[in-house]
DNA sequence: ACCGGAACGAAAATATCTTTCACATCGTGA
DNA sequence: TCACGATGTGAAAGATATTTTCGTTCCGGT
């Protein structure tokens, strides 16, 4: 049996980087209005301009003490700066502080270093995975996806192959499909995978998940499935890899930067899971009639409240 | 060895020290804590999450009237969200509003519908998962995370518990830890998990992964580990759930919107994996000396990207 | 030295926030 | 079904914070 090999080529371009926020012109206002201020008021204005965040945490009394003035003076200053009262100045101050905070561009574009503080690690990882999602979504061929969904929705049975980190993705897909009543199985044992692949026939679906696109243990069962006439799908980061030879539909995941502290296995997984989710939702839509009860059931199960004791005052 | 069970309620950052006011991860927090809120509180939380700027301009009484509740409820909600009182919530709100003001991408806020075209599904899923990542990153307590990392880095052995979708996350973490030379094992069989938990002792680490925070099969082994003196960590979407009773460190994942076509199991996974990645990178940093060779090896293995496509017989 | 006026702060007056407490509501088990 | 206990809720009392009032102080000019 001779079957054609499809190819997809696309390099995703992710979302843009948000522009730096416009700075509130409070400092300028202070400088402009300083001449028309009395000495005490200037002290207050200066304190406010110097440390918005800190002052935002203070009450009128607090700020008055800090600047060695009185509450009345603080309120007068707030008025002079254009606010109805101190309360509003304080609100504006909080906003300013937040802007300044977010304005500090965390160097997330750089790679993760060994001595990065943990907060940076979190930010960088999150940013990176977001990027991977954006890229994968942008680069995903919806035609291929729709085709894969159709095949899955009408499949007699579905086998999913994946080893290592991709094995977990395969299992994730399987779990989801089972939940909506499809017959699916994940294989991470190459031998068993091939053994089972032999049982496949036209109308069945075989899916291979591999980031590198050249994992023999996964390609082999897909090849067998392909030759048995099953509809084959490849979820891979390398649309030009060997695995696509035997894939009717290729779903490409984005390949993010990798490095020592950011192994490929990590970022690839994110994109693969997005694809898996898309497949799942697509199939759920198609088989909504039969899937709805199961979906509702699992939704209910989690919606049910496990009430816990409330806090004491 | 007997260890005291912690109080059920925990606003996210453990320890007896006064919890610092959380950053502007408000929408995330609202979603995370929504399930543990009463109806009235949910109304307030929703209003606040929906229009931070507008609410920041309101007084307690105003917000109470707007949401058709009482001042008391508003204050209670503020407390639940982690602020000392409404005043502070309002301040945070102002900050959030300012941040939002300074430009953000338009959101695809609608839910996934049964008749959505596949392209929309992809976009919505991608957006949603990105949101989950951002929320989780913003809401993650770095102190708790650092503590968990320390414990892991020095652990004699590490057990990870998780069932269902969370089981895959547990496996993912285990795979990663093993790769850098740590002794880790994932358990999805409750019986075996408990059996193994009994073997744990001080210096060991036990990690429970559960979105709902009330999965008995996962809580039980964690309890045993806790009582045996092991350092326990909970990765959960419900920082007020029962599981946190036995957790020395709680790592909270964001709870995204869920619906019929978007089960909790799906979006929760994304956040959990981010946390897992953070743990992994954190530990890799700490144990860099010993981890580097293994990391380099696996990097090398994948760096040979262009392995010539070989046609199997 | 004396006066006029602006600057300033103490304290009263007001607004706002927090806590308390009693009642309503709901789920649960007899 | 009913009674009961637990939980959710808001009105109003209580505590804080903000704003206003008003008298005192501090100048600079006669």
XYZ file of C-alpha atoms (C1' of nucleotides) in Angstrom:
686
model
C 0.000 0.000 0.000
C 1.417 3.313 -1.048
C 0.439 6.455 0.707
C 1.494 9.987 0.233
C 3.491 11.907 2.726
C 2.168 15.321 3.600
C 4.331 18.142 4.673
C 3.634 21.275 6.575
C 5.913 24.216 6.799
C 5.337 27.164 9.008
C 7.343 29.165 11.457
C 5.215 30.794 14.039
C 5.606 34.379 15.062
C 4.467 34.976 18.584
C 2.795 37.871 20.303
C 4.486 41.221 20.600
C 6.140 42.695 23.623
C 4.025 45.338 25.379
C 5.375 48.852 25.230
C 6.697 50.470 28.433
C 3.964 52.199 30.407
C 3.710 55.996 30.285
C 5.006 57.500 33.543
C 2.613 59.590 35.557
C 3.770 63.180 35.630
C 3.551 63.577 39.353
C 7.143 64.528 39.895
C 6.791 67.206 37.255
C 3.672 68.549 38.875
C 5.452 68.789 42.178
C 8.265 70.753 40.631
C 5.895 73.054 38.785
C 3.818 73.802 41.795
C 6.632 73.946 44.289
C 7.044 77.715 44.108
C 3.442 78.256 45.055
C 3.801 75.965 48.035
C 4.623 76.806 51.561
C 7.595 75.229 53.236
C 5.621 72.516 54.971
C 3.740 71.662 51.870
C 6.965 71.351 49.948
C 8.214 68.849 52.443
C 5.099 66.775 51.932
C 5.218 67.056 48.163
C 8.841 66.070 48.136
C 8.242 62.998 50.232
C 5.402 61.979 47.980
C 7.368 62.469 44.792
C 10.320 60.621 46.170
C 8.626 57.478 47.370
C 5.115 57.043 46.017
C 4.917 53.436 47.083
C 5.974 54.158 50.610
C 3.675 57.120 50.998
C 0.757 55.185 49.582
C 1.028 52.915 52.567
C 0.770 55.796 55.004
C -2.331 57.434 56.432
C -2.683 61.199 56.640
C -1.424 61.128 60.159
C 1.461 58.924 59.208
C 2.566 61.120 56.358
C 2.154 64.188 58.531
C 4.452 62.724 61.141
C 6.945 61.535 58.559
C 7.237 65.002 57.122
C 7.023 66.667 60.504
C 3.852 68.502 59.601
C 0.189 68.201 60.392
C -2.709 66.390 58.782
C -4.144 69.648 57.587
C -1.008 70.451 55.663
C -1.001 67.070 54.011
C -4.558 67.574 52.886
C -3.741 71.043 51.620
C -0.887 69.637 49.602
C -3.109 66.979 48.117
C -5.567 69.672 47.100
C -2.860 71.769 45.543
C -1.724 68.813 43.499
C -5.173 68.619 42.050
C -6.874 65.931 44.094
C -10.117 66.325 46.027
C -8.424 65.164 49.174
C -5.705 63.003 50.596
C -7.663 59.857 49.986
C -7.518 60.381 46.263
C -3.904 61.380 46.264
C -3.182 58.158 48.042
C -5.058 56.162 45.424
C -3.148 57.865 42.652
C 0.033 57.158 44.537
C -0.743 53.481 44.667
C -1.355 53.481 40.943
C 1.911 55.236 40.309
C 3.747 52.752 42.446
C 2.229 49.868 40.560
C 3.222 51.389 37.262
C 6.762 51.934 38.404
C 6.854 48.394 39.636
C 5.707 46.889 36.363
C 7.873 49.327 34.464
C 10.940 47.623 35.745
C 11.444 45.344 32.808
C 12.423 42.026 34.271
C 15.141 40.678 32.076
C 13.021 37.780 31.018
C 14.461 37.784 27.569
C 17.730 36.482 28.834
C 18.343 32.868 29.503
C 17.957 31.352 32.924
C 21.207 31.583 34.813
C 22.480 29.439 37.625
C 22.402 32.309 40.058
C 19.028 33.747 39.089
C 16.832 34.457 42.090
C 13.835 32.209 42.298
C 11.420 34.986 41.400
C 13.226 35.524 38.119
C 13.103 31.830 37.397
C 9.355 31.853 37.804
C 8.970 34.903 35.581
C 11.237 33.572 32.895
C 9.692 30.141 32.815
C 6.190 31.572 32.679
C 7.146 33.971 29.947
C 8.821 31.248 27.997
C 5.900 28.898 28.173
C 3.543 31.665 27.203
C 5.725 32.305 24.209
C 5.662 28.650 23.311
C 1.889 28.646 23.470
C 1.614 31.713 21.279
C 4.030 30.290 18.750
C 2.395 26.912 18.667
C -1.065 28.396 18.260
C 0.153 30.647 15.483
C 1.917 27.875 13.674
C -0.727 25.236 14.012
C -2.277 24.224 10.723
C -5.990 24.309 11.394
C -6.725 22.250 8.308
C -4.533 19.465 9.551
C -6.003 19.858 12.985
C -9.550 19.659 11.704
C -8.660 16.578 9.715
C -7.139 14.932 12.733
C -10.198 15.783 14.782
C -12.483 14.268 12.182
C -10.468 11.113 12.124
C -10.501 10.853 15.908
C -14.193 11.548 16.196
C -15.009 8.665 13.914
C -12.317 6.286 14.990
C -13.042 2.783 16.123
C -10.013 2.928 18.338
C -7.086 5.249 18.853
C -3.528 4.460 19.804
C -1.124 7.110 21.001
C 2.629 6.629 21.063
C 5.088 8.616 23.085
C 8.146 7.938 25.205
C 9.813 9.986 27.894
C 8.269 13.377 28.429
C 6.144 12.918 25.335
C 4.814 9.762 26.899
C 3.067 11.853 29.492
C 1.509 13.948 26.781
C 0.304 10.797 25.106
C -1.238 9.663 28.368
C -2.860 13.029 28.840
C -4.547 12.791 25.474
C -5.637 9.255 26.198
C -7.150 10.213 29.533
C -9.140 12.951 27.884
C -10.398 10.840 25.034
C -11.432 8.065 27.352
C -13.366 10.567 29.367
C -15.619 11.354 26.463
C -16.213 7.767 25.612
C -13.590 7.138 22.958
C -11.520 4.006 22.916
C -7.979 5.192 23.313
C -4.752 3.798 24.617
C -1.330 5.229 25.240
C 1.786 3.175 24.598
C 5.192 3.940 25.918
C 6.566 0.473 25.513
C 7.845 0.273 21.931
C 7.355 -3.447 21.641
C 3.812 -3.436 22.872
C 3.147 -0.377 20.751
C 4.156 -2.200 17.598
C 2.315 -5.306 18.640
C -0.838 -3.293 19.049
C -0.282 -1.249 15.933
C -0.546 -4.388 13.893
C -4.143 -4.695 15.015
C -5.072 -1.337 13.531
C -7.006 -1.014 10.325
C -8.540 1.739 8.202
C -10.776 3.920 10.280
C -8.551 3.618 13.304
C -6.232 6.402 14.350
C -2.636 6.316 15.461
C -0.936 9.343 16.937
C 2.762 9.754 17.505
C 4.049 12.374 19.893
C 7.691 13.254 19.597
C 9.434 16.551 19.892
C 12.500 15.613 17.951
C 10.494 13.920 15.259
C 13.073 11.212 15.084
C 12.373 8.987 18.021
C 12.599 5.523 16.573
C 10.542 3.959 19.315
C 7.629 6.117 18.310
C 8.140 6.169 14.564
C 8.138 2.435 14.291
C 4.623 1.816 15.618
C 3.345 4.755 13.576
C 4.851 3.227 10.478
C 3.146 -0.046 11.161
C -0.171 1.705 11.755
C 0.335 3.691 8.585
C 0.924 0.556 6.590
C -2.087 -1.136 8.112
C -4.166 1.689 6.690
C -4.942 3.555 9.884
C -5.142 7.318 9.847
C -1.882 8.555 11.309
C -1.123 11.813 13.052
C 2.197 13.202 14.181
C 2.549 15.790 16.910
C 6.077 17.021 16.565
C 8.352 20.000 16.732
C 10.125 18.982 13.574
C 7.751 18.994 10.627
C 10.638 17.822 8.493
C 11.555 14.922 10.702
C 11.344 11.255 9.803
C 8.122 10.766 11.700
C 6.149 12.838 9.219
C 6.848 10.313 6.511
C 4.207 8.101 7.979
C 1.851 10.783 9.142
C -1.321 11.674 7.275
C -1.631 14.784 9.375
C 1.201 16.681 10.957
C 0.582 18.962 13.886
C 3.589 21.138 14.508
C 4.520 22.372 17.925
C 6.760 25.336 18.455
C 10.376 24.812 19.292
C 11.389 27.245 21.980
C 14.854 28.239 22.982
C 16.539 25.565 24.922
C 19.568 25.594 27.100
C 21.199 23.719 29.874
C 18.729 24.801 32.525
C 15.837 24.701 30.113
C 15.842 21.316 28.434
C 13.880 20.812 25.266
C 11.697 18.296 27.025
C 10.355 21.064 29.178
C 9.254 23.675 26.693
C 8.196 21.195 24.051
C 5.732 19.682 26.434
C 3.786 22.915 26.704
C 3.159 23.118 23.001
C 2.340 19.457 22.735
C -0.238 19.772 25.450
C -1.867 22.695 23.713
C -2.211 20.568 20.607
C -3.610 17.755 22.672
C -6.144 20.088 24.230
C -7.170 21.342 20.823
C -7.664 17.808 19.632
C -9.714 17.007 22.682
C -11.972 20.021 22.469
C -12.371 19.524 18.752
C -13.444 15.939 19.232
C -15.685 16.875 22.123
C -17.432 19.372 19.887
C -17.931 16.822 17.143
C -19.218 14.142 19.426
C -21.061 16.532 21.656
C -24.222 14.469 21.793
C -22.471 11.522 23.333
C -19.697 13.423 25.077
C -21.899 15.901 26.892
C -23.062 13.572 29.670
C -19.530 12.520 30.535
C -18.336 16.094 30.389
C -21.157 17.304 32.565
C -20.464 14.545 35.030
C -16.820 15.404 35.476
C -17.689 19.076 35.621
C -20.197 18.390 38.331
C -17.755 16.289 40.262
C -15.407 19.218 40.566
C -18.045 21.871 40.900
C -19.307 20.137 43.981
C -18.147 22.100 46.922
C -15.768 20.657 49.389
C -16.452 23.201 52.033
C -13.757 23.883 54.517
C -13.810 25.659 57.864
C -13.707 29.357 57.596
C -11.082 31.491 59.198
C -11.555 32.849 62.694
C -11.361 36.628 63.272
C 7.039 11.480 66.071
C 4.032 13.680 66.287
C 3.528 16.811 64.290
C 0.775 19.275 64.732
C -1.757 19.601 62.009
C -1.938 23.066 60.613
C -5.056 25.141 60.653
C -7.051 24.622 57.537
C -7.107 28.187 56.471
C -4.071 29.620 54.815
C -3.956 32.700 52.676
C -1.166 31.372 50.556
C 1.986 32.277 52.353
C 2.651 30.060 55.262
C 4.393 30.695 58.492
C 3.117 32.682 61.384
C 4.620 35.913 60.160
C 2.260 38.573 58.872
C 1.553 37.858 55.252
C 2.750 40.606 52.935
C 0.051 42.148 50.789
C -0.031 40.185 47.559
C 0.874 41.797 44.269
C -1.579 42.764 41.604
C -2.463 39.193 40.769
C -5.977 39.930 41.751
C -7.985 38.349 38.999
C -6.048 35.181 39.566
C -6.672 35.230 43.264
C -10.333 35.835 42.738
C -10.620 32.797 40.539
C -8.528 30.693 42.853
C -10.517 31.539 45.924
C -13.922 31.832 44.308
C -14.934 28.278 45.166
C -14.391 28.898 48.849
C -16.466 32.034 48.792
C -20.065 32.504 49.645
C -22.494 33.826 47.075
C -22.410 37.393 48.278
C -18.668 37.390 48.485
C -18.469 36.045 44.982
C -20.561 38.939 43.770
C -18.176 41.365 45.370
C -15.109 39.541 44.106
C -16.528 39.445 40.631
C -17.259 43.150 40.584
C -13.775 43.861 41.792
C -12.124 41.591 39.256
C -14.221 42.946 36.453
C -13.694 46.637 36.997
C -10.787 47.371 39.315
C -10.669 51.001 38.314
C -14.327 51.577 38.958
C -14.300 49.788 42.272
C -11.217 51.647 43.424
C -13.260 54.817 43.259
C -15.904 53.393 45.530
C -16.049 53.351 49.300
C -17.047 50.255 51.215
C -20.589 51.448 51.325
C -20.591 52.220 47.629
C -19.259 48.829 46.650
C -21.695 47.158 49.005
C -24.581 48.928 47.350
C -23.283 48.232 43.869
C -23.095 44.532 44.559
C -26.284 44.512 46.556
C -24.530 43.339 49.700
C -23.430 44.849 52.968
C -20.261 46.541 54.093
C -19.453 43.581 56.251
C -19.443 41.282 53.261
C -17.176 43.590 51.329
C -14.698 43.646 54.166
C -14.905 39.893 54.501
C -14.133 39.506 50.831
C -11.169 41.822 51.101
C -9.872 39.716 53.960
C -10.311 36.514 52.031
C -8.350 37.977 49.160
C -5.464 38.466 51.536
C -5.718 42.100 52.517
C -5.966 43.426 56.060
C -9.121 45.306 55.154
C -11.017 47.042 52.460
C -8.756 50.045 52.550
C -5.837 47.953 51.405
C -7.814 46.129 48.804
C -8.812 49.473 47.414
C -5.203 50.545 47.224
C -4.268 47.387 45.392
C -7.192 47.944 43.105
C -5.950 51.373 42.192
C -2.576 49.912 41.400
C -4.102 47.232 39.268
C -6.165 49.772 37.400
C -3.098 51.813 36.677
C -1.329 48.761 35.357
C -4.219 47.832 33.152
C -4.407 51.384 31.956
C -0.853 51.224 30.724
C -1.864 49.053 27.869
C -2.781 45.454 27.526
C -3.708 43.148 24.735
C -7.388 42.677 24.050
C -8.734 39.543 25.602
C -10.716 36.735 24.131
C -13.008 36.484 27.055
C -15.789 34.398 25.701
C -16.096 30.779 26.556
C -15.573 27.981 24.087
C -18.822 27.112 22.346
C -19.866 23.874 20.756
C -19.996 25.445 17.335
C -16.793 27.432 17.505
C -14.646 26.979 14.440
C -11.466 25.097 15.113
C -9.325 28.192 14.670
C -11.199 29.909 17.486
C -10.750 26.895 19.675
C -7.022 27.062 19.183
C -6.926 30.777 19.905
C -9.084 30.529 22.975
C -7.263 27.568 24.418
C -3.902 29.197 23.836
C -5.062 32.440 25.367
C -6.525 30.652 28.320
C -3.439 28.665 29.052
C -1.318 31.762 28.722
C -3.578 33.415 31.225
C -3.251 30.485 33.557
C 0.505 30.704 33.331
C 0.534 34.412 34.041
C -1.838 34.038 36.952
C 0.023 31.132 38.443
C 3.339 32.906 38.125
C 1.918 36.028 39.706
C 0.259 34.166 42.523
C 3.114 31.855 43.327
C 4.631 32.442 46.734
C 8.350 32.539 46.060
C 9.165 32.051 49.703
C 7.253 28.802 49.783
C 8.776 27.835 46.467
C 12.296 28.518 47.674
C 11.630 26.488 50.788
C 10.340 23.582 48.733
C 13.372 23.782 46.469
C 15.707 23.711 49.444
C 13.974 20.691 50.834
C 14.138 18.889 47.514
C 17.766 19.732 46.918
C 18.770 18.163 50.188
C 16.349 15.288 50.228
C 17.437 11.722 50.661
C 14.476 10.641 48.586
C 11.376 12.277 47.201
C 7.918 10.834 46.710
C 5.324 12.518 44.547
C 1.631 11.729 44.775
C -0.952 12.444 42.153
C -3.909 10.687 40.583
C -5.702 11.289 37.321
C -4.457 14.269 35.388
C -2.350 15.346 38.347
C -0.717 11.945 38.225
C 0.886 12.917 34.961
C 2.194 16.079 36.514
C 3.643 14.022 39.334
C 5.355 11.797 36.800
C 6.671 14.788 34.947
C 8.291 16.114 38.078
C 9.722 12.726 38.882
C 11.209 12.337 35.419
C 12.908 15.680 35.732
C 14.284 15.084 39.203
C 15.612 11.705 38.216
C 17.369 13.311 35.319
C 19.472 15.434 37.622
C 20.370 12.599 39.871
C 17.752 12.886 42.583
C 15.996 9.876 43.962
C 12.357 10.460 43.139
C 9.315 8.343 42.587
C 5.779 9.086 41.487
C 2.866 7.211 42.978
C -0.586 7.035 41.514
C -1.629 3.918 43.348
C -2.977 5.098 46.722
C -2.139 1.891 48.515
C 1.413 1.743 47.306
C 1.737 5.436 47.976
C 0.830 5.007 51.618
C 2.973 1.928 51.925
C 5.928 3.880 50.647
C 5.109 6.965 52.641
C 5.618 4.998 55.819
C 9.252 4.593 54.840
C 9.834 8.320 54.782
C 11.662 10.115 57.540
C 12.878 13.600 58.340
C 14.932 14.967 55.493
C 12.823 13.231 52.899
C 10.303 15.107 50.836
C 6.738 14.236 49.916
C 4.826 16.208 47.332
C 1.100 16.016 46.727
C -0.355 17.268 43.473
C -4.086 17.850 43.467
C -6.106 20.553 41.843
C -9.107 20.232 44.081
C -7.009 20.038 47.212
C -9.330 17.411 48.573
C -8.370 14.231 46.796
C -8.306 11.653 49.533
C -6.052 9.278 47.648
C -3.395 11.937 47.598
C -3.975 13.485 50.996
C -3.645 10.196 52.822
C -0.061 9.429 51.778
C 0.883 13.046 52.379
C -0.542 12.813 55.872
C 1.485 9.723 56.566
C 4.615 11.378 55.218
C 3.850 14.426 57.320
C 3.533 12.352 60.429
C 6.711 10.475 59.681
C 8.496 13.799 59.770
C 9.154 14.252 56.076
C 8.994 17.710 54.567
C 5.678 17.936 52.795
C 4.672 20.086 49.855
C 1.249 20.595 48.321
C 0.728 21.765 44.760
C -2.907 22.693 44.636
C -5.410 25.123 43.259
C -7.183 25.352 46.578
C -4.940 26.883 49.200
C -7.743 26.403 51.687
C -8.287 22.744 50.927
C -7.776 19.859 53.319
C -4.499 18.876 51.718
C -2.784 21.952 53.088
C -3.304 20.685 56.610
C -0.424 18.321 56.140
C 1.701 20.518 53.918
C 4.721 22.375 55.188
C 4.800 24.355 51.974
C 1.833 25.193 49.815
C 2.321 26.093 46.174
C -0.836 27.509 44.735
C -1.733 27.112 41.094
C -4.175 29.409 39.405
C -7.677 28.260 38.797
C -8.813 29.290 35.378
C -12.376 29.585 34.254
C -13.820 26.206 33.699
C -16.798 25.085 31.749
C -18.187 22.058 30.070
C -15.805 22.148 27.143
C -12.960 23.274 29.309
C -12.724 20.902 32.249
C -10.765 21.892 35.301
C -8.381 19.042 34.720
C -7.249 20.740 31.566
C -6.405 24.224 32.702
C -5.178 23.162 36.104
C -2.540 21.028 34.504
C -0.890 24.022 32.871
C -0.355 25.802 36.151
C 0.778 22.667 37.899
C 3.382 22.045 35.248
C 4.706 25.555 35.575
C 5.157 24.984 39.277
C 6.855 21.700 38.568
C 9.210 23.383 36.141
C 10.030 26.017 38.688
C 10.814 23.365 41.246
C 12.983 21.554 38.787
C 14.977 24.575 37.698
C 15.309 25.705 41.284
C 16.715 22.361 42.345
C 18.941 22.211 39.291
C 20.404 25.568 40.286
C 21.053 24.449 43.824
C 22.635 21.186 42.867
C 24.334 22.587 39.815
C 27.651 20.941 40.520
C 26.199 17.479 40.396
C 23.344 18.203 38.035
C 25.372 19.877 35.316
C 26.781 16.695 33.782
C 23.374 15.088 33.515
C 21.880 18.257 32.134
C 24.638 18.653 29.611
C 24.217 15.075 28.545
C 20.528 15.390 27.833
C 21.121 18.720 26.138
C 23.726 17.114 23.951
C 21.442 14.263 23.083
C 18.900 16.671 21.683
C 21.421 19.067 20.208
C 22.192 16.504 17.549
C 19.199 17.844 15.799
C 19.813 16.737 12.302
C 20.060 13.119 12.699
C 19.684 11.949 9.159
C 16.188 10.675 8.553
C 16.573 7.017 8.291
C 14.079 4.882 6.505
C 13.343 1.786 8.483
C 12.968 -1.495 6.622
C 6.861 98.073 69.196
C 2.509 97.351 66.649
C -0.434 95.529 62.953
C -2.142 92.678 59.035
C -2.026 88.584 56.919
C -0.400 84.207 55.695
C 1.110 79.600 57.549
C 0.363 76.150 60.513
C -1.434 72.644 63.631
C -4.743 70.958 67.508
C -8.875 69.381 67.862
C -13.698 69.057 66.526
C -16.675 67.323 62.902
C -17.422 64.247 59.398
C -16.718 60.337 56.549
C -15.123 55.888 56.162
C -13.881 51.480 57.666
C -14.341 47.499 60.978
C -16.558 44.647 64.274
C -20.355 42.740 66.646
C -24.429 40.511 66.994
C -28.887 38.876 65.916
C -31.563 36.994 62.358
C -32.185 34.351 57.996
C -31.095 30.486 55.307
C -29.698 26.062 54.063
C -28.351 21.513 54.382
C -28.611 17.354 57.331
C -29.999 13.688 59.921
C -33.730 11.831 62.876
C -41.425 15.975 57.190
C -39.552 18.419 60.859
C -36.223 20.056 64.026
C -31.550 21.231 64.614
C -27.118 22.968 64.003
C -24.071 25.270 61.050
C -23.301 28.808 58.016
C -24.235 33.181 55.475
C -25.839 37.854 55.883
C -26.707 42.675 56.942
C -27.961 46.505 60.387
C -25.995 49.036 63.497
C -22.544 49.986 66.977
C -17.668 50.887 67.478
C -13.060 52.279 65.851
C -10.135 54.878 62.451
C -9.123 57.926 59.181
C -9.991 62.185 56.788
C -11.599 66.807 56.459
C -12.848 71.105 58.398
C -12.718 74.662 61.728
C -10.569 77.875 64.217
C -7.245 79.874 67.149
C -2.212 80.551 67.537
C 2.211 81.582 65.736
C 5.274 83.663 62.776
C 6.791 86.935 59.836
C 7.620 91.634 57.274
C 6.356 96.218 56.987
C 5.163 100.546 59.178
